[in-house]
Coordinates of C-alpha atoms and ligand atoms in Angstrom, one line a residue:
Chain A
M115 CA -0.1 0.0 0.0
A116 CA 1.2 3.5 -0.9
G117 CA 2.8 5.2 2.2
I118 CA 4.3 8.3 3.6
L119 CA 7.9 9.2 3.1
I120 CA 9.5 11.8 5.4
Y121 CA 12.8 13.6 4.8
S122 CA 14.6 16.7 6.4
D123 CA 18.2 17.7 6.3
K124 CA 18.0 18.3 10.0
N125 CA 17.9 15.4 12.5
D126 CA 15.4 17.2 14.9
Y127 CA 13.0 18.2 12.1
A128 CA 13.1 14.7 10.9
L129 CA 12.2 13.3 14.2
E130 CA 9.0 15.9 14.1
L131 CA 8.2 14.8 10.8
L132 CA 8.0 11.2 12.0
T133 CA 5.5 12.3 14.6
A134 CA 3.3 14.0 12.0
A135 CA 3.5 11.2 9.8
R136 CA 2.4 8.7 12.6
I137 CA -0.5 11.0 13.5
I138 CA -1.7 10.8 9.7
T139 CA -1.2 7.2 9.3
A140 CA -2.7 6.2 12.8
S141 CA -6.2 5.6 11.6
S142 CA -5.1 4.6 8.0
G143 CA -2.4 1.8 8.5
L144 CA -0.3 3.3 5.9
D145 CA 3.5 2.7 6.0
V146 CA 5.7 5.4 7.3
R147 CA 9.4 5.5 5.8
A148 CA 12.1 7.8 6.6
L149 CA 14.8 8.9 4.3
S150 CA 18.2 10.0 5.3
I151 CA 20.7 11.1 2.5
N152 CA 24.5 11.0 3.1
N153 CA 23.7 11.2 6.9
D154 CA 24.4 8.3 8.9
S155 CA 23.8 9.6 12.3
Q156 CA 20.5 10.9 11.1
A157 CA 19.6 7.3 9.9
E158 CA 20.5 6.0 13.6
A159 CA 18.5 8.6 15.1
L160 CA 15.4 7.9 13.1
A161 CA 15.9 4.1 13.6
G162 CA 16.3 4.9 17.4
A163 CA 12.8 6.5 17.2
G164 CA 11.2 3.3 15.6
A165 CA 11.4 4.5 12.1
E166 CA 11.8 2.3 8.9
V167 CA 14.8 4.2 7.5
C168 CA 16.2 4.0 3.9
K169 CA 19.5 5.3 3.7
I170 CA 21.0 6.7 0.6
N171 CA 24.8 7.2 0.4
N172 CA 25.8 8.8 -2.9
T173 CA 28.7 11.4 -3.4
A174 CA 26.7 13.0 -6.4
I175 CA 24.1 14.3 -3.9
A176 CA 25.5 17.6 -2.2
L177 CA 23.2 19.4 0.4
A178 CA 23.6 22.5 -1.4
D179 CA 22.4 21.0 -4.6
A180 CA 18.6 21.0 -4.0
S181 CA 17.9 19.7 -7.6
A182 CA 20.2 16.5 -7.0
L183 CA 18.3 16.1 -3.7
A184 CA 15.0 16.3 -5.2
N185 CA 15.9 13.8 -7.9
A186 CA 17.2 11.3 -5.2
I187 CA 13.9 11.7 -3.3
K188 CA 11.8 11.3 -6.3
Q189 CA 13.5 7.9 -7.3
A190 CA 12.9 6.9 -3.5
V191 CA 9.3 7.9 -4.0
E192 CA 9.0 5.5 -6.8
K193 CA 10.9 2.6 -5.5
L194 CA 9.1 2.7 -2.2
D195 CA 5.5 3.4 -3.6
I196 CA 5.0 6.6 -1.8
N197 CA 2.1 9.1 -2.1
T198 CA 2.8 11.6 0.6
I199 CA 6.1 13.3 1.0
L200 CA 6.6 15.4 4.3
L201 CA 9.5 17.6 4.3
S202 CA 10.5 20.3 6.9
S203 CA 9.7 23.9 5.7
N204 CA 13.0 25.3 6.9
L205 CA 14.9 27.2 4.0
R206 CA 16.4 24.1 2.4
G207 CA 13.2 22.1 2.9
R208 CA 11.0 24.8 1.3
E209 CA 13.1 24.8 -2.0
L210 CA 13.2 21.1 -2.0
A211 CA 9.6 21.0 -1.8
G212 CA 9.1 23.2 -4.8
R213 CA 11.5 21.2 -6.9
L214 CA 10.4 17.7 -5.8
A215 CA 6.6 18.5 -6.5
Q216 CA 7.7 20.0 -9.9
I217 CA 9.5 16.7 -11.1
I218 CA 7.0 14.5 -9.7
G219 CA 4.3 16.6 -11.4
T220 CA 2.1 17.3 -8.4
A221 CA 0.9 20.2 -6.0
C222 CA 2.6 21.1 -2.9
L223 CA 2.0 23.0 0.2
T224 CA 4.8 24.8 2.2
G225 CA 4.7 26.4 5.6
V226 CA 2.1 24.0 7.0
S227 CA 1.7 24.1 10.8
A228 CA -0.8 21.6 11.2
V229 CA -2.3 18.5 9.6
K230 CA -5.5 16.4 9.8
L231 CA -6.6 13.5 7.9
N232 CA -10.4 14.0 7.1
G233 CA -11.7 11.1 5.3
D234 CA -9.2 10.8 2.3
K235 CA -8.4 14.5 2.5
L236 CA -5.2 15.4 4.2
E237 CA -6.2 19.0 5.6
C238 CA -3.2 21.2 6.1
Q239 CA -3.1 24.6 7.8
R240 CA -0.9 27.4 6.7
N241 CA -0.4 31.1 7.0
A242 CA -2.0 33.1 4.0
L243 CA -2.3 36.7 3.0
G244 CA 1.1 37.5 4.6
G245 CA 0.1 36.0 8.0
A246 CA -3.2 37.7 8.2
T247 CA -5.1 34.5 8.0
V248 CA -4.7 30.8 8.4
A249 CA -6.0 28.8 5.5
T250 CA -7.2 25.2 5.7
Q251 CA -6.3 23.5 2.3
Y252 CA -5.7 20.3 0.9
I253 CA -4.0 18.8 -2.3
A254 CA -6.6 17.1 -4.5
T255 CA -3.9 14.9 -6.5
E256 CA -3.0 11.4 -5.5
K257 CA 0.7 12.5 -4.7
K258 CA 1.3 15.3 -2.3
V259 CA 4.4 17.2 -1.2
I260 CA 4.0 18.8 2.1
A261 CA 6.5 20.9 4.1
I262 CA 5.9 21.3 7.8
V263 CA 7.0 24.3 10.0
P264 CA 9.7 23.1 12.4
R265 CA 8.5 22.8 16.0
S266 CA 4.9 22.1 14.8
F267 CA 5.1 18.6 16.2
E268 CA 7.1 16.9 18.9
K269 CA 10.1 14.9 18.3
A270 CA 9.2 11.1 18.0
P271 CA 10.1 9.1 21.3
A272 CA 12.5 6.3 21.4
G273 CA 11.7 2.9 19.6
T274 CA 13.1 0.2 17.7
G275 CA 13.3 0.6 13.9
K276 CA 15.5 -0.6 11.3
I277 CA 17.9 0.7 8.4
S278 CA 18.1 -0.6 5.0
E279 CA 20.1 0.9 1.9
L280 CA 18.7 2.5 -1.1
E281 CA 20.6 3.1 -4.5
V282 CA 19.8 5.9 -6.5
D283 CA 21.3 7.4 -9.7
V284 CA 21.7 11.1 -9.5
Q285 CA 23.9 13.7 -11.3
A286 CA 25.4 16.8 -9.6
T287 CA 23.6 19.9 -11.3
P288 CA 25.8 21.4 -13.9
G289 CA 26.6 25.0 -13.6
L290 CA 26.4 25.4 -9.8
K291 CA 29.4 25.0 -7.7
L292 CA 29.7 25.4 -3.8
V293 CA 32.7 27.6 -3.2
E294 CA 32.4 27.8 0.6
T295 CA 30.1 27.2 3.5
K296 CA 30.5 29.6 6.7
A297 CA 28.7 29.0 9.8
K298 CA 26.5 31.9 11.1
S299 CA 27.3 34.0 14.0
E300 CA 28.4 32.5 17.1
D301 CA 25.2 33.5 18.7
S302 CA 23.2 30.2 18.8
V303 CA 20.4 31.2 20.9
D304 CA 17.3 29.0 20.7
I305 CA 14.3 31.4 21.2
E306 CA 11.8 28.6 20.3
A307 CA 12.6 26.7 23.2
A308 CA 12.3 29.6 25.8
E309 CA 9.4 29.7 28.2
V310 CA 9.9 33.3 28.7
L311 CA 10.7 35.9 25.9
V312 CA 11.4 39.7 26.0
A313 CA 11.2 41.0 22.5
V314 CA 12.4 44.4 21.4
G315 CA 11.2 46.3 18.3
Q316 CA 12.2 49.6 16.7
G317 CA 10.7 51.5 19.7
L318 CA 14.1 50.9 21.2
N319 CA 16.0 54.2 21.0
S320 CA 19.4 52.7 20.4
K321 CA 21.7 49.8 20.8
D322 CA 22.9 51.3 24.1
D323 CA 19.5 50.5 25.5
L324 CA 20.0 46.8 25.1
P325 CA 21.8 46.2 28.4
M326 CA 18.9 47.4 30.4
V327 CA 16.5 45.1 28.4
E328 CA 18.9 42.3 28.9
A329 CA 19.0 42.7 32.7
L330 CA 15.2 42.4 32.4
V331 CA 15.6 39.3 30.5
K332 CA 17.8 37.9 33.1
A333 CA 15.5 38.8 35.9
L334 CA 12.7 37.0 34.2
G335 CA 14.6 34.2 33.2
G336 CA 14.1 34.1 29.5
E337 CA 15.7 34.9 26.4
L338 CA 16.0 38.2 24.4
A339 CA 14.2 38.2 21.0
C340 CA 13.4 40.9 18.5
S341 CA 11.2 42.1 15.5
K342 CA 12.8 41.7 12.2
P343 CA 14.1 45.3 11.3
V344 CA 16.0 45.3 14.7
A345 CA 18.0 42.4 13.4
T346 CA 18.0 42.9 9.6
D347 CA 18.1 46.8 9.2
K348 CA 19.5 48.0 12.5
K349 CA 21.8 44.8 13.1
W350 CA 21.5 45.3 16.8
L351 CA 20.7 41.6 17.4
S352 CA 21.4 38.4 15.4
E353 CA 18.8 37.2 12.7
E354 CA 18.5 34.1 14.9
R355 CA 16.4 36.3 17.4
I356 CA 13.9 37.3 14.9
I357 CA 10.1 36.4 15.8
G358 CA 7.7 36.1 12.9
L359 CA 6.9 34.8 9.6
S360 CA 10.4 34.9 8.3
G361 CA 11.9 34.2 11.8
K362 CA 10.9 31.8 14.4
K363 CA 7.7 30.7 15.6
C364 CA 7.5 30.8 19.3
K365 CA 5.3 29.3 22.0
P366 CA 6.6 30.9 25.3
E367 CA 4.5 30.8 28.5
L368 CA 5.1 34.5 28.8
A369 CA 6.0 37.1 26.0
V370 CA 7.0 40.6 26.8
L371 CA 6.9 42.9 23.6
L372 CA 8.7 46.2 24.0
G373 CA 8.2 48.8 21.3
I374 CA 7.0 46.6 18.8
S375 CA 3.9 47.7 16.4
G376 CA 2.3 44.2 16.1
Q377 CA 2.3 43.7 12.1
V378 CA 0.8 40.5 10.9
Q379 CA 4.2 39.2 9.9
F380 CA 5.6 39.6 13.5
N381 CA 2.3 38.2 15.2
V382 CA 2.3 34.9 13.4
G383 CA 5.5 34.3 15.3
I384 CA 3.9 34.9 18.7
R385 CA 0.2 34.4 18.7
D386 CA 0.6 31.0 20.3
A387 CA 2.2 32.4 23.5
G388 CA 0.4 31.7 26.8
T389 CA 0.5 35.3 28.0
I390 CA 1.4 38.3 26.2
V391 CA 2.3 41.8 27.7
A392 CA 2.8 44.8 25.3
V393 CA 4.5 48.0 26.2
N394 CA 4.0 50.7 23.6
S395 CA 3.8 54.4 23.8
D396 CA 1.0 54.4 21.2
E397 CA -2.3 53.6 22.6
N398 CA -3.6 52.7 19.3
A399 CA -0.7 50.3 18.4
Y400 CA -2.1 46.9 16.9
V401 CA 0.0 45.1 19.2
N402 CA -2.4 46.2 22.2
K403 CA -5.0 44.3 20.7
M404 CA -3.1 40.9 20.8
A405 CA -1.9 41.4 24.3
D406 CA -3.2 40.2 27.7
Y407 CA -1.7 43.1 29.6
V408 CA -1.2 46.4 27.9
L409 CA 1.0 49.2 29.4
V410 CA 0.8 52.4 27.3
D411 CA 4.2 54.0 28.2
D412 CA 7.8 54.6 27.2
L413 CA 9.5 51.2 27.2
H414 CA 12.7 52.8 28.5
K415 CA 11.0 54.0 31.7
V416 CA 8.9 50.8 32.1
V417 CA 12.0 48.6 31.7
A418 CA 14.0 50.7 34.3
E419 CA 11.1 50.4 36.7
L420 CA 10.7 46.7 36.2
N421 CA 14.5 46.1 36.7
K422 CA 14.1 48.0 39.9
I423 CA 11.1 46.0 41.2
L424 CA 12.5 42.7 40.2
A425 CA 16.0 43.4 41.6
Chain B
M88 CA 23.5 41.3 -19.6
N89 CA 19.7 40.9 -19.7
I90 CA 17.9 40.3 -16.4
V91 CA 14.3 39.0 -16.1
V92 CA 12.5 39.7 -12.8
A93 CA 9.5 37.5 -12.0
M94 CA 6.8 39.7 -9.9
K95 CA 3.5 38.8 -8.7
Q96 CA 0.3 41.0 -8.4
I97 CA -1.0 40.8 -4.9
P98 CA -3.7 42.8 -2.8
D99 CA -2.0 45.4 -0.7
L100 CA -1.6 43.5 2.6
Q101 CA -1.5 46.6 4.5
Q102 CA -5.1 47.5 3.6
I103 CA -6.8 44.2 4.1
R104 CA -9.2 44.5 6.9
I105 CA -10.6 41.5 8.9
R106 CA -14.4 41.4 9.5
N107 CA -16.0 38.3 11.5
R108 CA -12.6 36.7 11.0
E109 CA -12.9 37.0 7.1
P110 CA -10.4 39.0 5.2
V111 CA -12.2 41.8 3.5
L112 CA -10.5 42.1 -0.1
D113 CA -13.2 44.4 -1.9
A114 CA -11.7 47.8 -2.8
V115 CA -8.2 46.8 -1.8
P116 CA -5.9 48.0 -4.3
L117 CA -3.5 45.6 -6.1
T118 CA 0.3 46.1 -5.8
L119 CA 3.4 44.0 -6.4
G120 CA 5.0 41.7 -3.8
N121 CA 7.3 43.4 -1.4
I122 CA 10.1 40.8 -1.8
D123 CA 9.4 41.0 -5.5
K124 CA 10.4 44.6 -5.3
N125 CA 13.7 43.7 -3.7
A126 CA 14.2 41.2 -6.7
L127 CA 13.7 44.1 -9.1
E128 CA 15.9 46.4 -7.2
A129 CA 18.7 44.1 -7.5
A130 CA 18.3 43.9 -11.2
V131 CA 18.1 47.6 -11.7
A132 CA 21.0 48.5 -9.6
F133 CA 23.1 45.8 -11.6
K134 CA 21.8 47.5 -14.9
E135 CA 22.7 51.0 -13.5
S136 CA 26.3 50.0 -12.9
H137 CA 26.9 47.5 -15.8
G138 CA 24.4 48.4 -18.5
G139 CA 21.9 45.7 -20.0
K140 CA 18.3 45.5 -19.9
V141 CA 15.6 44.5 -17.2
T142 CA 12.5 42.7 -18.2
V143 CA 9.7 42.3 -15.6
L144 CA 7.7 39.1 -16.0
S145 CA 4.2 38.5 -14.4
A146 CA 1.1 36.4 -14.8
G147 CA -2.0 37.7 -13.4
S148 CA -5.4 39.2 -14.1
E149 CA -6.2 41.9 -16.6
D150 CA -5.4 44.6 -13.8
L151 CA -1.8 43.6 -14.1
E152 CA -1.4 46.0 -17.1
D153 CA -1.9 48.9 -14.7
T154 CA -0.2 47.3 -11.6
I155 CA 2.9 46.6 -13.6
K156 CA 3.5 50.4 -13.9
E157 CA 5.0 50.5 -10.4
A158 CA 7.7 48.1 -11.7
L159 CA 8.3 50.0 -14.9
A160 CA 8.6 53.2 -12.9
A161 CA 11.0 51.6 -10.6
G162 CA 13.4 50.9 -13.4
A163 CA 12.4 47.9 -15.5
D164 CA 12.7 48.7 -19.1
E165 CA 9.9 46.4 -20.5
A166 CA 7.2 44.3 -19.3
F167 CA 6.2 40.8 -20.5
L168 CA 2.6 40.0 -19.0
V169 CA 0.5 36.9 -19.2
L170 CA -3.0 38.0 -18.6
D171 CA -6.0 35.8 -17.6
D172 CA -8.5 36.6 -15.0
E173 CA -8.2 33.1 -13.5
L174 CA -4.6 33.6 -12.6
D175 CA -4.8 35.5 -9.4
G176 CA -4.8 32.7 -6.8
A177 CA -3.7 29.9 -9.4
D178 CA -1.8 27.1 -8.1
S179 CA 2.0 27.5 -8.0
E180 CA 2.3 24.6 -10.4
A181 CA 0.1 26.4 -13.0
I182 CA 1.9 29.8 -12.4
A183 CA 5.5 28.0 -12.7
G184 CA 4.3 26.4 -16.0
I185 CA 3.2 29.7 -17.4
L186 CA 6.4 31.5 -16.4
G187 CA 8.4 28.7 -17.7
A188 CA 6.6 28.8 -21.0
A189 CA 6.9 32.8 -21.3
L190 CA 10.6 32.5 -20.3
N191 CA 11.1 30.2 -23.2
R192 CA 10.1 33.2 -25.5
I193 CA 12.3 35.7 -24.0
E194 CA 15.4 35.3 -26.0
D195 CA 18.2 36.9 -24.1
K196 CA 18.0 36.1 -20.4
D197 CA 21.3 35.8 -18.5
L198 CA 19.8 35.8 -15.0
I199 CA 16.2 35.5 -13.8
I200 CA 15.6 36.8 -10.3
F201 CA 12.7 35.9 -8.0
G202 CA 11.4 36.8 -4.6
E203 CA 12.0 34.3 -1.9
G204 CA 8.4 34.3 -1.4
S205 CA 5.4 36.0 -2.9
G206 CA 3.8 38.6 -0.6
D207 CA 0.4 36.9 -0.2
N208 CA 1.2 33.3 -0.6
Y209 CA 4.9 33.2 0.5
S210 CA 5.3 29.7 -0.4
G211 CA 8.6 29.6 -2.0
Q212 CA 7.7 27.3 -4.7
V213 CA 7.4 29.0 -8.0
G214 CA 11.2 29.9 -8.4
P215 CA 12.4 26.3 -7.6
R216 CA 9.7 25.0 -9.8
V217 CA 10.7 27.1 -12.8
A218 CA 14.4 26.3 -12.4
E219 CA 13.3 22.7 -12.9
I220 CA 11.3 23.4 -15.8
L221 CA 13.9 25.4 -17.5
G222 CA 16.8 23.1 -16.5
I223 CA 19.0 25.9 -15.2
P224 CA 20.8 26.1 -11.9
L225 CA 19.1 28.3 -9.2
V226 CA 20.4 29.6 -5.8
T227 CA 17.7 30.4 -3.4
Y228 CA 17.7 33.0 -0.3
A229 CA 20.3 35.2 -1.7
S230 CA 21.7 38.0 0.5
S231 CA 24.0 39.2 -2.1
I232 CA 24.5 38.6 -6.0
E233 CA 27.6 39.5 -7.8
I234 CA 27.4 39.3 -11.4
N235 CA 30.4 38.7 -13.9
D236 CA 30.5 38.0 -17.6
K237 CA 29.5 34.5 -17.7
T238 CA 29.0 33.6 -13.9
A239 CA 27.3 34.8 -11.0
K240 CA 28.7 34.6 -7.4
V241 CA 25.8 34.2 -4.8
V242 CA 25.7 34.3 -0.9
R243 CA 23.0 31.9 0.1
S244 CA 21.9 32.9 3.5
L245 CA 20.3 29.9 5.6
E246 CA 19.3 29.7 9.2
D247 CA 22.6 28.6 10.4
C248 CA 24.9 29.0 7.7
E249 CA 25.8 30.9 4.5
E250 CA 26.9 29.2 1.2
I251 CA 28.9 30.8 -1.3
I252 CA 27.9 29.5 -4.6
E253 CA 29.1 30.0 -8.2
L254 CA 26.5 29.8 -11.1
T255 CA 27.2 29.5 -14.6
L256 CA 24.9 31.9 -16.6
P257 CA 22.1 31.6 -17.7
A258 CA 20.8 30.9 -14.3
A259 CA 18.3 31.9 -11.7
V260 CA 18.3 33.4 -8.2
S261 CA 15.8 34.1 -5.4
V262 CA 16.4 36.9 -3.1
L263 CA 15.9 37.5 0.5
A264 CA 13.6 40.5 1.7
G265 CA 16.6 42.2 3.5
I266 CA 18.9 42.1 0.3
N267 CA 18.6 45.8 -0.5
E268 CA 16.2 48.8 -0.1
P269 CA 13.9 49.2 -3.1
R270 CA 13.8 52.6 -4.5
I271 CA 10.6 54.8 -4.5
P272 CA 10.0 55.9 -8.0
S273 CA 9.7 59.8 -8.6
V274 CA 6.5 61.3 -10.3
T275 CA 8.3 61.6 -13.6
Q276 CA 9.5 58.2 -13.5
I277 CA 5.9 57.2 -12.9
L278 CA 4.6 59.3 -15.8
K279 CA 7.1 57.7 -18.2
A280 CA 6.4 54.3 -16.9
G281 CA 3.1 54.1 -19.0
K282 CA 5.0 54.5 -22.3
K283 CA 7.6 51.6 -21.8
P284 CA 7.1 48.6 -24.0
K285 CA 4.9 45.8 -22.9
E286 CA 4.4 42.4 -24.4
I287 CA 1.1 41.1 -23.7
L288 CA 0.1 37.5 -24.1
E289 CA -2.9 35.3 -23.2
M290 CA -2.8 31.5 -22.2
D291 CA -3.7 30.5 -25.8
D292 CA -0.7 32.4 -27.1
L293 CA 1.5 30.2 -25.0
G294 CA -0.4 27.1 -26.0
L295 CA -1.5 26.6 -22.4
A296 CA -4.8 26.0 -20.7
L297 CA -5.3 26.7 -17.1
A298 CA -5.7 23.1 -15.4
E299 CA -8.3 22.4 -12.6
K300 CA -7.0 23.6 -9.2
Q301 CA -5.3 21.0 -7.3
V302 CA -4.9 23.0 -4.1
I303 CA -8.4 23.4 -2.7
T304 CA -9.1 26.0 0.1
L305 CA -11.5 24.9 2.5
S306 CA -11.4 28.2 4.9
N307 CA -9.3 31.2 5.1
L308 CA -9.9 33.0 8.5
A309 CA -8.0 35.3 10.9
P310 CA -7.2 33.2 13.8
E311 CA -9.3 33.8 16.9
S312 CA -7.7 36.1 19.4
E313 CA -9.1 35.9 22.8
R314 CA -6.4 38.2 24.5
K315 CA -7.6 39.8 27.7
Q316 CA -6.4 43.3 26.6
I317 CA -6.2 44.5 30.3
L318 CA -5.0 48.1 30.4
L319 CA -2.5 48.7 33.2
K320 CA -1.2 51.9 34.7
S321 CA 2.4 50.9 35.9
A322 CA 5.2 48.5 36.0
D323 CA 4.2 47.8 39.6
E324 CA 0.7 46.7 38.5
L325 CA 2.2 44.6 35.6
V326 CA 4.6 42.7 38.3
K327 CA 1.5 42.1 40.5
A328 CA -0.6 40.7 37.6
L329 CA 2.2 38.5 36.3
S330 CA 3.1 37.3 39.9
S331 CA -0.5 36.4 40.6
Q332 CA -0.4 34.2 37.6
S333 CA 3.0 32.5 38.6
L334 CA 4.5 33.9 35.5
I335 CA 7.3 35.7 37.4
G336 CA 9.3 35.0 40.6
R337 CA 9.0 31.3 40.2
Ligands
FAD277 C1 7.3 39.1 3.7 C2 7.6 39.9 5.0 C3 8.0 39.2 6.1 C4 8.1 39.6 7.3 N1 8.6 38.9 8.3 C5 8.7 39.4 9.5 C6 9.2 38.7 10.7 O1 9.4 37.5 10.6 N2 9.3 39.2 11.9 C7 9.2 40.7 11.9 O2 9.2 41.1 13.1 N3 8.7 41.4 11.0 C8 8.8 41.0 9.7 N4 8.1 41.7 8.5 C9 8.2 43.3 8.9 C10 7.0 43.7 9.5 O3 6.0 43.9 8.5 C11 7.1 44.9 10.2 O4 7.7 45.9 9.4 C12 8.0 44.7 11.6 O5 7.4 43.9 12.4 C13 8.0 46.0 12.3 O6 8.9 45.9 13.4 P1 8.5 46.9 14.6 O7 7.3 46.7 15.2 O8 9.8 46.6 15.5 O9 8.7 48.3 14.0 P2 7.6 49.5 13.9 O10 6.6 48.9 13.1 O11 8.4 50.7 13.5 O12 7.0 49.6 15.5 C14 7.8 50.3 16.4 C15 6.8 50.5 17.5 O13 7.4 50.9 18.7 C16 6.7 52.0 19.3 N5 7.5 52.9 20.1 C17 8.1 53.9 19.6 N6 9.1 54.5 20.6 C18 8.6 53.9 21.6 C19 8.9 54.0 23.0 N7 9.8 54.9 23.3 N8 8.2 53.2 23.9 C20 7.4 52.5 23.6 N9 7.1 52.0 22.4 C21 7.7 53.0 21.5 C22 5.8 52.6 18.2 O14 4.7 53.1 18.8 C23 5.7 51.5 17.4 O15 4.4 50.8 17.5 C24 8.1 41.2 7.5 C25 7.6 41.8 6.4 C26 7.3 41.2 5.1 C27 6.9 42.1 4.0
AMP278 N1 1.9 35.2 -10.7 C1 3.3 35.4 -10.8 N2 4.0 36.1 -11.7 C2 5.2 36.5 -11.7 N3 6.0 35.9 -10.8 C3 5.6 35.2 -9.6 C4 4.1 34.9 -9.7 N4 4.1 34.1 -8.7 C5 5.2 34.0 -8.2 N5 6.1 34.6 -8.7 C6 7.5 34.7 -8.3 O1 7.9 33.7 -7.5 C7 8.3 34.1 -6.3 C8 7.9 33.1 -5.3 O2 6.5 33.0 -5.1 P1 5.7 31.9 -4.2 O3 6.2 30.6 -4.7 O4 4.3 32.3 -4.5 O5 6.0 32.2 -2.8 C9 7.7 35.5 -6.2 O6 8.4 36.2 -5.2 C10 7.9 35.9 -7.6 O7 9.2 36.4 -7.8

């Protein structure tokens, strides 16, 4: 019977996809297969979570060459009799999804944050209209490519799986040469995992005001995050701290938003938080509508006061 | 050097209102995607320093003839449009097929630039799909592009690393939103935009017919927000409120 195949370049995301695949197949009895490409440690990790892993080792497939990856997955799909392919919707995964869907000749949804099997329809939720709405959509063709937003599902728990090898015949894409790979900034903060987040926006006067926000972060036992322009335009913080559509999707228990206007592209990254506090000098700021507690005031003054009280 | 920039017509997202959780799209003006404007800026900046031509390529409803003036004002030399009223909201697969067919009609093209995602759908599929159709190399998520005679050197900025990739032209690139600051055209440029050449085709002209939709939308609603929106007067009140819920001082 045609089954589900999962693949991600990242081990953690692959384990999340395994959970998603099991939820989808729970009632249908479909097979779940996991694919690892030139990544033995991932094959072990997936097998250690009970997956039936197909391992491809082929030096013609480089991670930077998404077309070659897509071709390898297409061959796996054919050999393993697969109908539904779940990928991770990180940047590599999103590109891969479009390419794979194209060469299989099918439709694809990326940025999917929830899935539900309803009869024979696999209903997917994803942001639409730049994040203003959440659409529920399904793919009407037999074969489906679906890319799932990281951290939408828990990682699969330990289990006993098995690993087999799979051969594919792939050529590296001509005209594309990886010259160098550089790791990004030493700042490897994980804002998605934090239970308390303090996020700053363009309401912050200057970079020099960051230390007092950091003091508040420490007092609250959380992590520091930001809106996109604070990282990409002002470059006060690293891009890893961005909350939102093109940043991270976070679910802290408490989020304190300082000098952030609350544009939809930001909101999609924080709207699942337990409690939201907004501090904004503009009483009409949109962020106030998405907050549980609202303080209409200068953030610098409020942060100084909070630091004093919490000290 | 000829650069083609793919730009999508979308409703102006800033002007969409929500009523009973439904997006209200009536009377919302059409515009071009924000990141697509970054793609155009990258092409126009290159043209200004090195010469060449910038063609903007778009598939959409009849309104596109008007919407595309924005791109012509911001520095594109000519437009290549595929018009059909069913095209706004068509599947990515259909759009990629149309753009692929249109690109096969555009003779000189050294580089094709896409946005990392369209403003409304933000799915990031169309560029990779077109690259597969045309069989040309593509680098996604570019944070910088350096074009030489027969190659382009692109920095691909991913979550945890940067890849420096060399492409042999003709090739394609999709750009990140932060790659540049798109220019705002002057009034004279806007006036002149209407006179720039446009090639307008219909689906028939490309030998294409729009297939039935394969992505079916069951609902599209604003998420419910049940936030308390309690207005506080001081930092002191805030600390008390959060403490009472054990959110601080644990
Ligand atoms: C495709 C796309 C993707 C995007 N993705 C993201 C994303 O992932 N994340 C993201 O954040 N943005 C994203 N954006 C950008 C987003 O649309 C907004 O531009 C951005 O979120 C605004 O950041 P901000 O709230 O910090 O700044 P602003 O909108 O400038 O707001 C600053 C706020 O600070 C308040 N303020 C000013 N001074 C003070 C003071 N002294 N005390 C208190 N308050 C003060 C102001 O009243 C204002 O509300 C994206 C945009 C696009 C087009
Ligand atoms: N209808 C269209 N016409 C021209 N270009 C498009 C169209 N749709 C998408 N694109 C291009 O493809 C990119 C990615 O779109 P998407 O896959 O919808 O996120 C956009 O940033 C545009 O560059």
